[in-house]
Coordinates of C-alpha atoms and ligand atoms in Angstrom, one line a residue:
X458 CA -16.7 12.4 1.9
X459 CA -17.6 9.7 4.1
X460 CA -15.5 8.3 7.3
X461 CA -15.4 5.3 8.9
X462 CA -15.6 4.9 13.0
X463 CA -14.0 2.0 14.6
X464 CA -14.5 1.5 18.3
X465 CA -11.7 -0.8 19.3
X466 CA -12.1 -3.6 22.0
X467 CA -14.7 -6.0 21.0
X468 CA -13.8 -9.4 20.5
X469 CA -15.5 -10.9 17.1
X470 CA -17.8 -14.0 16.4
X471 CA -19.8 -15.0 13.3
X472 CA -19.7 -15.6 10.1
X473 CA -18.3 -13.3 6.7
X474 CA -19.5 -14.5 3.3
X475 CA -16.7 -13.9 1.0
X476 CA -17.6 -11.9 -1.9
X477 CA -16.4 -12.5 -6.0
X478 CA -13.1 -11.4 -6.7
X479 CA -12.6 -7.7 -8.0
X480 CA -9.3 -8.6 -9.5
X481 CA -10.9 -11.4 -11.8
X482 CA -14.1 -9.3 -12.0
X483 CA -12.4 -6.5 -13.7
X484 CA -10.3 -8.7 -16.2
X485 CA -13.5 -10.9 -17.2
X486 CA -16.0 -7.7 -18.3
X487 CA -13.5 -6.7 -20.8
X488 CA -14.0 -10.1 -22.3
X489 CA -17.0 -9.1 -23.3
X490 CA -15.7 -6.9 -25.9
X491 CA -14.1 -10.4 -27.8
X492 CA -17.7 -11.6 -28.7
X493 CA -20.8 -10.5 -30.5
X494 CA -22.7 -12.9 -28.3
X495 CA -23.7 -12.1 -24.5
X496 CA -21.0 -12.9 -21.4
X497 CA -23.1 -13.7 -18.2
X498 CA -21.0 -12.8 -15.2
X499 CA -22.3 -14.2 -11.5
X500 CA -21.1 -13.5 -8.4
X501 CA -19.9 -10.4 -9.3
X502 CA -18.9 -8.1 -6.4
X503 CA -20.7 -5.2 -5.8
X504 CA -18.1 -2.2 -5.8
X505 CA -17.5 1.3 -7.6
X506 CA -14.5 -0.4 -9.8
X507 CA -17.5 -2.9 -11.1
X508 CA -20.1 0.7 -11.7
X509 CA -17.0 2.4 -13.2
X510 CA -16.0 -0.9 -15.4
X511 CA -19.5 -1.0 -17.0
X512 CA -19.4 2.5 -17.5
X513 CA -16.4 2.5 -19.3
X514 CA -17.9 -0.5 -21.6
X515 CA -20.9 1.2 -22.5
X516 CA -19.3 4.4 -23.4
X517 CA -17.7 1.6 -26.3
X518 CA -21.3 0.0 -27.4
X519 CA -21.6 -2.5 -24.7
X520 CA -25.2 -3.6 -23.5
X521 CA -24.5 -4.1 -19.6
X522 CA -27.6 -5.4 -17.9
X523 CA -27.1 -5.1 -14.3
X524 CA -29.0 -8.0 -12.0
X525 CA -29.8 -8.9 -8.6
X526 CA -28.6 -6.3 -7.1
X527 CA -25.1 -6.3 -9.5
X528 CA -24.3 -9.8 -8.8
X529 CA -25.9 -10.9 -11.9
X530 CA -23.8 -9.3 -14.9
X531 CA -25.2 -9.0 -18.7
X532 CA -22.6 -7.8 -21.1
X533 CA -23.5 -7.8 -24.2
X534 CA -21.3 -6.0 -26.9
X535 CA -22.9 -6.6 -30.8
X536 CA -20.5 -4.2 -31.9
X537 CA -17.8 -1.6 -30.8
X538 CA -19.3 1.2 -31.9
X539 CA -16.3 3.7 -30.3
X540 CA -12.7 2.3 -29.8
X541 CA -11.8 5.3 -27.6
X542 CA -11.2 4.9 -23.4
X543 CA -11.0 8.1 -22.5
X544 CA -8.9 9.6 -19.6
X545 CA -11.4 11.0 -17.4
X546 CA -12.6 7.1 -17.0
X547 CA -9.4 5.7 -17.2
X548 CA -7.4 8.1 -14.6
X549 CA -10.5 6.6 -12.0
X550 CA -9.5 3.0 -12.3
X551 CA -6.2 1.9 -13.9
X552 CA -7.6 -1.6 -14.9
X553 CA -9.3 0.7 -18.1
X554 CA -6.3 -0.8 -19.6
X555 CA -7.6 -4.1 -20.1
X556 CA -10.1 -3.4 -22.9
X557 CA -7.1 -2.4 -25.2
X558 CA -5.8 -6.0 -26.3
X559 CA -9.9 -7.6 -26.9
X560 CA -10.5 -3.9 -28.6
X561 CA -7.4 -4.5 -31.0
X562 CA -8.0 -8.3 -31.1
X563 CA -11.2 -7.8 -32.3
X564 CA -11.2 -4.8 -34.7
X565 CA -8.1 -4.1 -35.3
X566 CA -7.6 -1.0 -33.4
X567 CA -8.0 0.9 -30.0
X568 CA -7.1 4.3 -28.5
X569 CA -6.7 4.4 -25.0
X570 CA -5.7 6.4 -22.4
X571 CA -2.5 5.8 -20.5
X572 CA -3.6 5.3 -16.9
X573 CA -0.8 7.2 -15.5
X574 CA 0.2 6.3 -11.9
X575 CA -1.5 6.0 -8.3
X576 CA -0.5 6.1 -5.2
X577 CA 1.5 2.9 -4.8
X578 CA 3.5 3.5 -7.7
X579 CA 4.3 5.0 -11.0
X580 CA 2.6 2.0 -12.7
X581 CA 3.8 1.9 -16.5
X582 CA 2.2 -0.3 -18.9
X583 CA 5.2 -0.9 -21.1
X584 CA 4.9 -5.0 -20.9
X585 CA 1.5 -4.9 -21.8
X586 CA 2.5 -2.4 -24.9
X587 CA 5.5 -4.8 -25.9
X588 CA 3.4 -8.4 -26.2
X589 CA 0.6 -6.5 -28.4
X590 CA 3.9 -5.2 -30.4
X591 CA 5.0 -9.0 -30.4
X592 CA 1.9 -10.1 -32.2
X593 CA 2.0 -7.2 -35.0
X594 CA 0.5 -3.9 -33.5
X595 CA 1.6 -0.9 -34.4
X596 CA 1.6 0.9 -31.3
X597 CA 2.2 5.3 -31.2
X598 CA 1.7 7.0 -27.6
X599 CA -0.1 10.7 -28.4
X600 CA -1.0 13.3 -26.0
X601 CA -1.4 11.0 -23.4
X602 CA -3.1 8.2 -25.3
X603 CA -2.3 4.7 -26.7
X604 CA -2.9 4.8 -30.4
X605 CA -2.8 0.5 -31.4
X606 CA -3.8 -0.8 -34.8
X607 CA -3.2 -3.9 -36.5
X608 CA -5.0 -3.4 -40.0
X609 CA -4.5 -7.3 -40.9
X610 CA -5.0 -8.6 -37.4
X611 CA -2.9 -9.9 -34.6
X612 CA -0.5 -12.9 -35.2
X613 CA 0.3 -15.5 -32.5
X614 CA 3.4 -14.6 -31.5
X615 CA 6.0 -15.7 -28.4
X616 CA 6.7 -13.1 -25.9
X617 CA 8.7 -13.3 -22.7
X618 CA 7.9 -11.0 -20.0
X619 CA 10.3 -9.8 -17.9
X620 CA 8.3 -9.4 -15.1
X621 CA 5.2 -12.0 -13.8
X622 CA 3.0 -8.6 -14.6
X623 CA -0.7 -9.7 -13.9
X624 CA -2.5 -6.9 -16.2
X625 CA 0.4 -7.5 -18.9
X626 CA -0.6 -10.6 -18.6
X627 CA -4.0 -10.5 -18.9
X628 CA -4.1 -7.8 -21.9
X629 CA -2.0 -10.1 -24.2
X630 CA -4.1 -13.6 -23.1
X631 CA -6.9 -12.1 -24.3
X632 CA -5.5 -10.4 -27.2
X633 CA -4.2 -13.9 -28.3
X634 CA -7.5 -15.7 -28.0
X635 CA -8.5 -13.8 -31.4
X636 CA -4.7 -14.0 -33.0
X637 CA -4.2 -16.2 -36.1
X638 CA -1.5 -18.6 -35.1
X639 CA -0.2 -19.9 -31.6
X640 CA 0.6 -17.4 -29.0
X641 CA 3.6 -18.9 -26.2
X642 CA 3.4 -16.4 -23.3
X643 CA 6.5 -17.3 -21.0
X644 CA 6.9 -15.6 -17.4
X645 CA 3.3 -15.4 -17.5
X646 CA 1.6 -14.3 -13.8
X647 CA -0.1 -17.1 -12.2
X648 CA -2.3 -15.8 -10.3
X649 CA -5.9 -17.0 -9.7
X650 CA -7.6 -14.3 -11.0
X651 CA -5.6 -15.3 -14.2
X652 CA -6.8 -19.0 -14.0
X653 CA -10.6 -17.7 -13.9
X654 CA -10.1 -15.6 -17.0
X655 CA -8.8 -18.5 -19.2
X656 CA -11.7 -20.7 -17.8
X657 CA -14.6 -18.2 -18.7
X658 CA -12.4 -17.7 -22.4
X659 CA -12.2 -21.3 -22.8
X660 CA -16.2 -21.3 -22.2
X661 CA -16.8 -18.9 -25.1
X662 CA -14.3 -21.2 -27.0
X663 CA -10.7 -20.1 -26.9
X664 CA -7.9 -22.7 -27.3
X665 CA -5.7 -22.4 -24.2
X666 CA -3.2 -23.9 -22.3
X667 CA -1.1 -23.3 -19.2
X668 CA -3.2 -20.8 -17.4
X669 CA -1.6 -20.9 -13.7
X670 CA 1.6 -22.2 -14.7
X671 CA 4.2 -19.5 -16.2
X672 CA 4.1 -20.9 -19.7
X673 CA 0.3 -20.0 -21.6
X674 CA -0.1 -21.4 -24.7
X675 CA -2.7 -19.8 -26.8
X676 CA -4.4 -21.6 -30.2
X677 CA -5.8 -18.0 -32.2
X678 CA -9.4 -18.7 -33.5
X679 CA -11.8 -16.9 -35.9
X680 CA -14.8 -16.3 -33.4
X681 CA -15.5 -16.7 -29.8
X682 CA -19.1 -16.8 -28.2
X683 CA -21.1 -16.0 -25.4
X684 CA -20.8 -18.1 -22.2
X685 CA -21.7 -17.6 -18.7
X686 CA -19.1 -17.8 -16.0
X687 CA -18.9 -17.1 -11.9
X688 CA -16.6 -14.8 -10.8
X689 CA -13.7 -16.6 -8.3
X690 CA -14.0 -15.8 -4.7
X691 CA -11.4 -13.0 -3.7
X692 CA -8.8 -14.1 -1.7
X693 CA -7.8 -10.3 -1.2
X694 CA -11.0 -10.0 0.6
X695 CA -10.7 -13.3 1.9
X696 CA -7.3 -12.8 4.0
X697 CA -8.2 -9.2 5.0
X698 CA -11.3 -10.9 7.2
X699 CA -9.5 -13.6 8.3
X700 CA -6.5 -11.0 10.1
X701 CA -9.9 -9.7 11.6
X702 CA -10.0 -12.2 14.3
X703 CA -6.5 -12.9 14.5
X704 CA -5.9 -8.7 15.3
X705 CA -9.4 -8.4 17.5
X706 CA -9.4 -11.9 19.1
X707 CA -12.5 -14.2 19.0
X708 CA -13.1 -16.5 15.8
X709 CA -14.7 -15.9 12.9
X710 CA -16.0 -18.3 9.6
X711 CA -15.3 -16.9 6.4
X712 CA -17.8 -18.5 3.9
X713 CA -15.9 -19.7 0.4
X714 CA -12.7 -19.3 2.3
X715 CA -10.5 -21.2 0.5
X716 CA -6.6 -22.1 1.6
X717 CA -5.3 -23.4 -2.1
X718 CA -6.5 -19.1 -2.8
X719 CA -3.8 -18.1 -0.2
X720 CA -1.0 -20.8 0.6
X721 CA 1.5 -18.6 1.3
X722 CA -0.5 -16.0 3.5
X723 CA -1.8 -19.1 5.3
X724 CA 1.7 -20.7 6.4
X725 CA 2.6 -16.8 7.6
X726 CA -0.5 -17.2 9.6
X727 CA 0.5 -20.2 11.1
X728 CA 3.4 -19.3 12.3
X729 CA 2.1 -16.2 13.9
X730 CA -0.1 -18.5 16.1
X731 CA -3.0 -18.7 14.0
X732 CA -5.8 -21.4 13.9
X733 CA -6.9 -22.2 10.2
X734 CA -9.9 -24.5 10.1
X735 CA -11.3 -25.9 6.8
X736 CA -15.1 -26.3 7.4
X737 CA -17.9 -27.6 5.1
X738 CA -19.1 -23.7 4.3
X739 CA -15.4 -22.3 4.2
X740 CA -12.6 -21.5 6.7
X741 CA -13.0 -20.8 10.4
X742 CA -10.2 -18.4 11.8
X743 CA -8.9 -17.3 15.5
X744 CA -5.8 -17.1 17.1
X745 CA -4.2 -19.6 19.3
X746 CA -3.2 -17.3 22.2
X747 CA -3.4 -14.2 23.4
X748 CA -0.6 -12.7 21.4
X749 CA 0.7 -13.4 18.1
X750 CA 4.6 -14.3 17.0
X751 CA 6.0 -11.7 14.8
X752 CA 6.9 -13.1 11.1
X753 CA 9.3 -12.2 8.2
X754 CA 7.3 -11.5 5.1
X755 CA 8.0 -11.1 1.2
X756 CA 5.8 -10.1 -1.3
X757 CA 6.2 -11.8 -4.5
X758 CA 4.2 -12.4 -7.4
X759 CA 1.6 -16.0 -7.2
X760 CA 2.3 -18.1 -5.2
X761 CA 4.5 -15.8 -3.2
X762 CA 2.9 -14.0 -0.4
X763 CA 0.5 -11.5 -1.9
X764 CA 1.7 -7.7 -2.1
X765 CA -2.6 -6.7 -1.8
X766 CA -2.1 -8.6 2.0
X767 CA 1.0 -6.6 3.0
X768 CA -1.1 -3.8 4.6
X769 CA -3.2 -5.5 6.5
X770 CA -0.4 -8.1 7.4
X771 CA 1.2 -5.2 9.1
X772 CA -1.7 -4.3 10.7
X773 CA -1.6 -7.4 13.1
X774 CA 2.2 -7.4 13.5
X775 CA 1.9 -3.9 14.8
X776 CA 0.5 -5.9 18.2
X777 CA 2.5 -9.4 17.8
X778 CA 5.2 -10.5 20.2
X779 CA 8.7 -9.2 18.8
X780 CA 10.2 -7.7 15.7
X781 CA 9.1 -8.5 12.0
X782 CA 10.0 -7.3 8.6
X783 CA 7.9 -7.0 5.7
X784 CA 9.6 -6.7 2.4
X785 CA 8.0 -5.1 -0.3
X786 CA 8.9 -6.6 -4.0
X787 CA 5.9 -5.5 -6.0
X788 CA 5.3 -1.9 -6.1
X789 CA 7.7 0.9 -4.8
X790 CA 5.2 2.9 -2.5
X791 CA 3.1 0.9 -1.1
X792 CA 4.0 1.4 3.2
X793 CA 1.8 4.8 3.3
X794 CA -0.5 2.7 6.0
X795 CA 3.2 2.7 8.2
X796 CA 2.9 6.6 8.9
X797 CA -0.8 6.2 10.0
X798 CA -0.1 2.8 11.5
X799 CA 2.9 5.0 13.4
X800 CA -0.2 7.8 14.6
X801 CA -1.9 5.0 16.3
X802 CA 0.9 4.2 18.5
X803 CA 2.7 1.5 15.9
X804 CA 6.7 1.0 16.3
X805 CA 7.7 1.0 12.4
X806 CA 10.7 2.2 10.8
X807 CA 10.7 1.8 6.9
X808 CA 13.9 2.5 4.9
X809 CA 13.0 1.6 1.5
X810 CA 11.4 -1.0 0.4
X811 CA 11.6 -2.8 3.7
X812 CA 9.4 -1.9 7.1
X813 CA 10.4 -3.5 10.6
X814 CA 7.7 -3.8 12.6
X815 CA 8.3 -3.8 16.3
X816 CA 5.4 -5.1 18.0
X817 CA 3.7 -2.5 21.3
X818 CA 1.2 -3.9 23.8
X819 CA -1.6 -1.8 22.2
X820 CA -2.7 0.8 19.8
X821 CA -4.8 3.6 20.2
X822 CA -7.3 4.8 18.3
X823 CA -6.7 8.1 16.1
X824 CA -7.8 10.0 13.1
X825 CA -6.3 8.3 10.2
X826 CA -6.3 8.9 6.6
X827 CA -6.9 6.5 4.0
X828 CA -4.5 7.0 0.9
X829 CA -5.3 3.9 -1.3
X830 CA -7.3 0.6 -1.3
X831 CA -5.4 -1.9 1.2
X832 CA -3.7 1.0 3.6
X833 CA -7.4 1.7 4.1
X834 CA -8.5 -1.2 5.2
X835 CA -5.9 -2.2 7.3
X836 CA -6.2 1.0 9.5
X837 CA -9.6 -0.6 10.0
X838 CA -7.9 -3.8 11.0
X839 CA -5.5 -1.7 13.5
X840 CA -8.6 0.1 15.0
X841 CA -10.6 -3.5 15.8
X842 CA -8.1 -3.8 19.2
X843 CA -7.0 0.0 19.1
X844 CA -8.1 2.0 23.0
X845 CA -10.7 4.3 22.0
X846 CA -11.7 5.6 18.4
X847 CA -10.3 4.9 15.0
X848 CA -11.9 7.5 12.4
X849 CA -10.7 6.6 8.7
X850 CA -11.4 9.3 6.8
X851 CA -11.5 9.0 2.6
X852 CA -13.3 5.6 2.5
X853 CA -14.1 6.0 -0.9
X854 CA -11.2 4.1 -1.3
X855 CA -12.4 1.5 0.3
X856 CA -15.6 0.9 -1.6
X857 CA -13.5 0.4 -5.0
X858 CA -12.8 -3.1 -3.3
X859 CA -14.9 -4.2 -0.5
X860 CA -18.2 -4.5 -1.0
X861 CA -20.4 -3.5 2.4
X862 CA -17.3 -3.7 5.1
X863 CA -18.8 -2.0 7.6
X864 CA -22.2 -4.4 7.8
X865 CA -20.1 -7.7 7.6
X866 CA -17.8 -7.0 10.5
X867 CA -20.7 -5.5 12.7
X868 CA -22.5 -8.6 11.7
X869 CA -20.0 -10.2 13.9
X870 CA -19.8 -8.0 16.4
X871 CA -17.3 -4.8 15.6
X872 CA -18.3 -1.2 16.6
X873 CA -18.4 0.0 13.2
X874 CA -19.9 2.7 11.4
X875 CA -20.2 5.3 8.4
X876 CA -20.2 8.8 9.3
X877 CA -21.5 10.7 6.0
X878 CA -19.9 13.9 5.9
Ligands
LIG859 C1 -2.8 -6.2 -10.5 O1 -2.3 -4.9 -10.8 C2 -3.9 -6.0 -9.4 N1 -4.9 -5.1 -9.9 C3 -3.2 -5.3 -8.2 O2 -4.2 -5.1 -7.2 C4 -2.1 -6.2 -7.7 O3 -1.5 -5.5 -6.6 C5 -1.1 -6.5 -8.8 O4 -1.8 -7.1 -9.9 C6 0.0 -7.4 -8.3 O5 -0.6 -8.6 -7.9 C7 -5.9 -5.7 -10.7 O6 -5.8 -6.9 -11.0 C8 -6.9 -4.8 -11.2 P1 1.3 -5.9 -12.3 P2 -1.3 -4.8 -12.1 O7 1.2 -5.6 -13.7 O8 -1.8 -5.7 -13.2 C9 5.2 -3.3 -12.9 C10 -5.5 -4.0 -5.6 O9 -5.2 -3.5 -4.5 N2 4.8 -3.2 -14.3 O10 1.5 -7.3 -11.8 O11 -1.2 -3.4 -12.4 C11 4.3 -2.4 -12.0 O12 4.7 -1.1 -12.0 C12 -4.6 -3.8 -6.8 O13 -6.5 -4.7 -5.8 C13 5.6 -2.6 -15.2 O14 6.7 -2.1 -14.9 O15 0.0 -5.3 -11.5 C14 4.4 -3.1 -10.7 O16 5.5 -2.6 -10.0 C15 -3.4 -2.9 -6.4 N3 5.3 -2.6 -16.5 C16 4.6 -4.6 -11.0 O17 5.1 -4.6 -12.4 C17 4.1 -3.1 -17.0 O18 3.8 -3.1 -18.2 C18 3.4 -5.4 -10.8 O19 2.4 -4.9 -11.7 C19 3.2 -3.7 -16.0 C20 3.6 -3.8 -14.7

């Protein structure tokens, strides 16, 4: 299992390009299974979810054709010749979920496995299970699978959901696209990974409207086709960078940065003392002094402060001037960075779903241990200006969402390495 060795102290300089979103990445390849015509993905990011995504499409009949060196996507799916996700590629990546609506849209049934919980939370996918019921599938949970059919076909339908659920979401837009009849989603997520999917469906010729705003309207039609689409830049990956500088001092451009990605997260950074310049090739970060202010955060679903930047928010607030709290709305585990954050010298005390984040001159380096995506990384962030060495141990949970870490932040001038076990 490989580590990660973070020498803290150096101050950064240079440039990041900003890779395509994993979020929309891994809601646009299921589209695939909509059309009998090829979907052309670019700019695709090039992580394990992505390798495990296309696995998962083949083992159903798709034709993936992987290009320059995966950020050139060919998915090409003449027919679903098996209907079954299986566990043992679900249980890896949760997202699975997402070929269940095209699958039923588009032949009228699907078994899939449940994808069970994680780390940050138990996860259910009742919402997305309730708008497929909405729109006439028949849906039976067996031995741990999702049994859906709908012999004569989806009908538009309109479904509230009681929650802004991005996946729930996503499942049900797609699902719609094929629908006879108009589909109203209300309480829709707004997210722009959700915006990107209903452009690259609306390019292979679905009728939609709303996309962004909390109402989706959805015209059913008989076919779609192929299309080609870029995947959106990932503002995940975009505001873990841009805390780089801000936590090891320095300044650093972020190319495809893009503030309207990240308004909220941006006016926290403000207020913290950081500098946000919008340049011709992206955004150019640093901080304005020496120390940063502490903040109040809460995550909330788009356009609310992201709950994917909550880690690595506390990360810098570990070393800012005073006492924050960071409230987290979203998922009901997801402060398992505090106790390793705490190993490295951090003040936190968390009592439920709220941590308060005392700031300390300094942290030193320790060995930490990753537990899921975003606590990984921003133990990475903490060891950047930790005394001595940071090792982060379990990176593979990094590599499910940032493509080549270690090689863009030594490109600007972090003492980074991978230790292969
Ligand atoms: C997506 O997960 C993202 N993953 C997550 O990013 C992100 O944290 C999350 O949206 C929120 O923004 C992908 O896009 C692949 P939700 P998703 O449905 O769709 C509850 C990362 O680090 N819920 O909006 O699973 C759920 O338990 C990952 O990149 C139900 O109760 O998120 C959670 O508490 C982590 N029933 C909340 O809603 C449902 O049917 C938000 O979930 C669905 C969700």
């Amino acid at each position: 299992m490989d580590s990660i060795v973070v020498k803290g102290g150096a101050a950064l300089s240079g440039v990041i390009p900003i890779a395509g979103a994993k979020n929309a990445a891994l809601t646009l390849m299921p589209a695939t299974l909509l059309t009998d015509e090829p979907l052309t993905l670019t700019n695709v990011p090039r992580l394990s979810d992505i390798k495990t995504t296309n696995e998962l499409l083949s083992s159903l009949g798709t034709e993936v054709a992987v290009m320059q060196d995966g950020q050139i996507i060919v998915l090409d799916t003449a027919e679903i010749t098996n209907h079954t996700a299986h566990y043992d590629i679900v249980r890896k990546m949760r997202a699975s979920i997402l070929v269940l609506g095209p699958m039923l849209a588009r032949d009228g049934h699907a078994i899939v496995s449940l994808p069970g919980g994680c780390a940050i939370g138990a996860r259910p996918v009742d919402m997305h299970l309730k708008g497929l019921e909405a729109m006439g599938a028949k849906i039976e949970l067996k031995e741990g699978y999702i049994h859906a059919t709908a012999p004569s076909g989806l009908k538009g339908a309109t479904y509230e959901l009681p929650f802004a659920s991005v996946g729930a979401t996503e499942n049900i837009l797609m699902a719609a696209t094929l629908a006879k009849g108009t589909t109203v989603l209300k309480n829709a997520a707004r997210e722009p990974e959700i915006v990107d999917l209903a452009d690259c469906l609306i390019k292979m010729g679905a009728q939609i409207e709303g996309a962004g705003s909390s109402t989706i309207t959805i015209q059913g039609v008989d076919k779609l086709h192929g299309a080609t689409h870029p995947v959106v830049t990932d503002r995940i990956e975009l505001g873990t960078y841009m805390l780089a500088p801000v936590i090891a001092g320095g300044e650093v451009e972020l190319l495809g940065g893009r503030i309207d990605l990240l308004e909220a997260f941006c006016e926290k950074l403000d207020a913290a003392g950081v500098s946000i310049q919008e340049t011709k090739r992206g955004l150019k970060v640093s901080r304005r002094s020496d120390l940063t202010k502490a903040v109040d955060v809460t995550t909330e679903p788009f356009p609310g402060f992201p709950t994917d930047l909550q880690a690595q928010m506390m990360a810098m607030l570990c070393t800012a001037r005073g006492s924050s709290t960071l409230k987290e709305t979203i998922f009901e585990n997801r402060f398992m960075h505090a106790p390793e954050l705490i190993r490295m010298g951090a003040n936190i005390d968390v009592q439920g779903g709220v941590a308060t984040v005392t700031g300390v001159d300094k942290l030193k380096g320790a060995p930490v241990m990753a537990t899921d995506l975003r606590a990984s990384v921003s133990l990475i962030l903490a060891g950047l200006a930790a005394e001595g060495e940071t090792i982060v141990s379990r990176v593979y949970h990094l590599d499910r969402g940032y493509e080549r870490l270690e090689e863009k932040l030594m490109a600007c001038g972090a003492s980074i390495e991978r230790v292969t076990a």
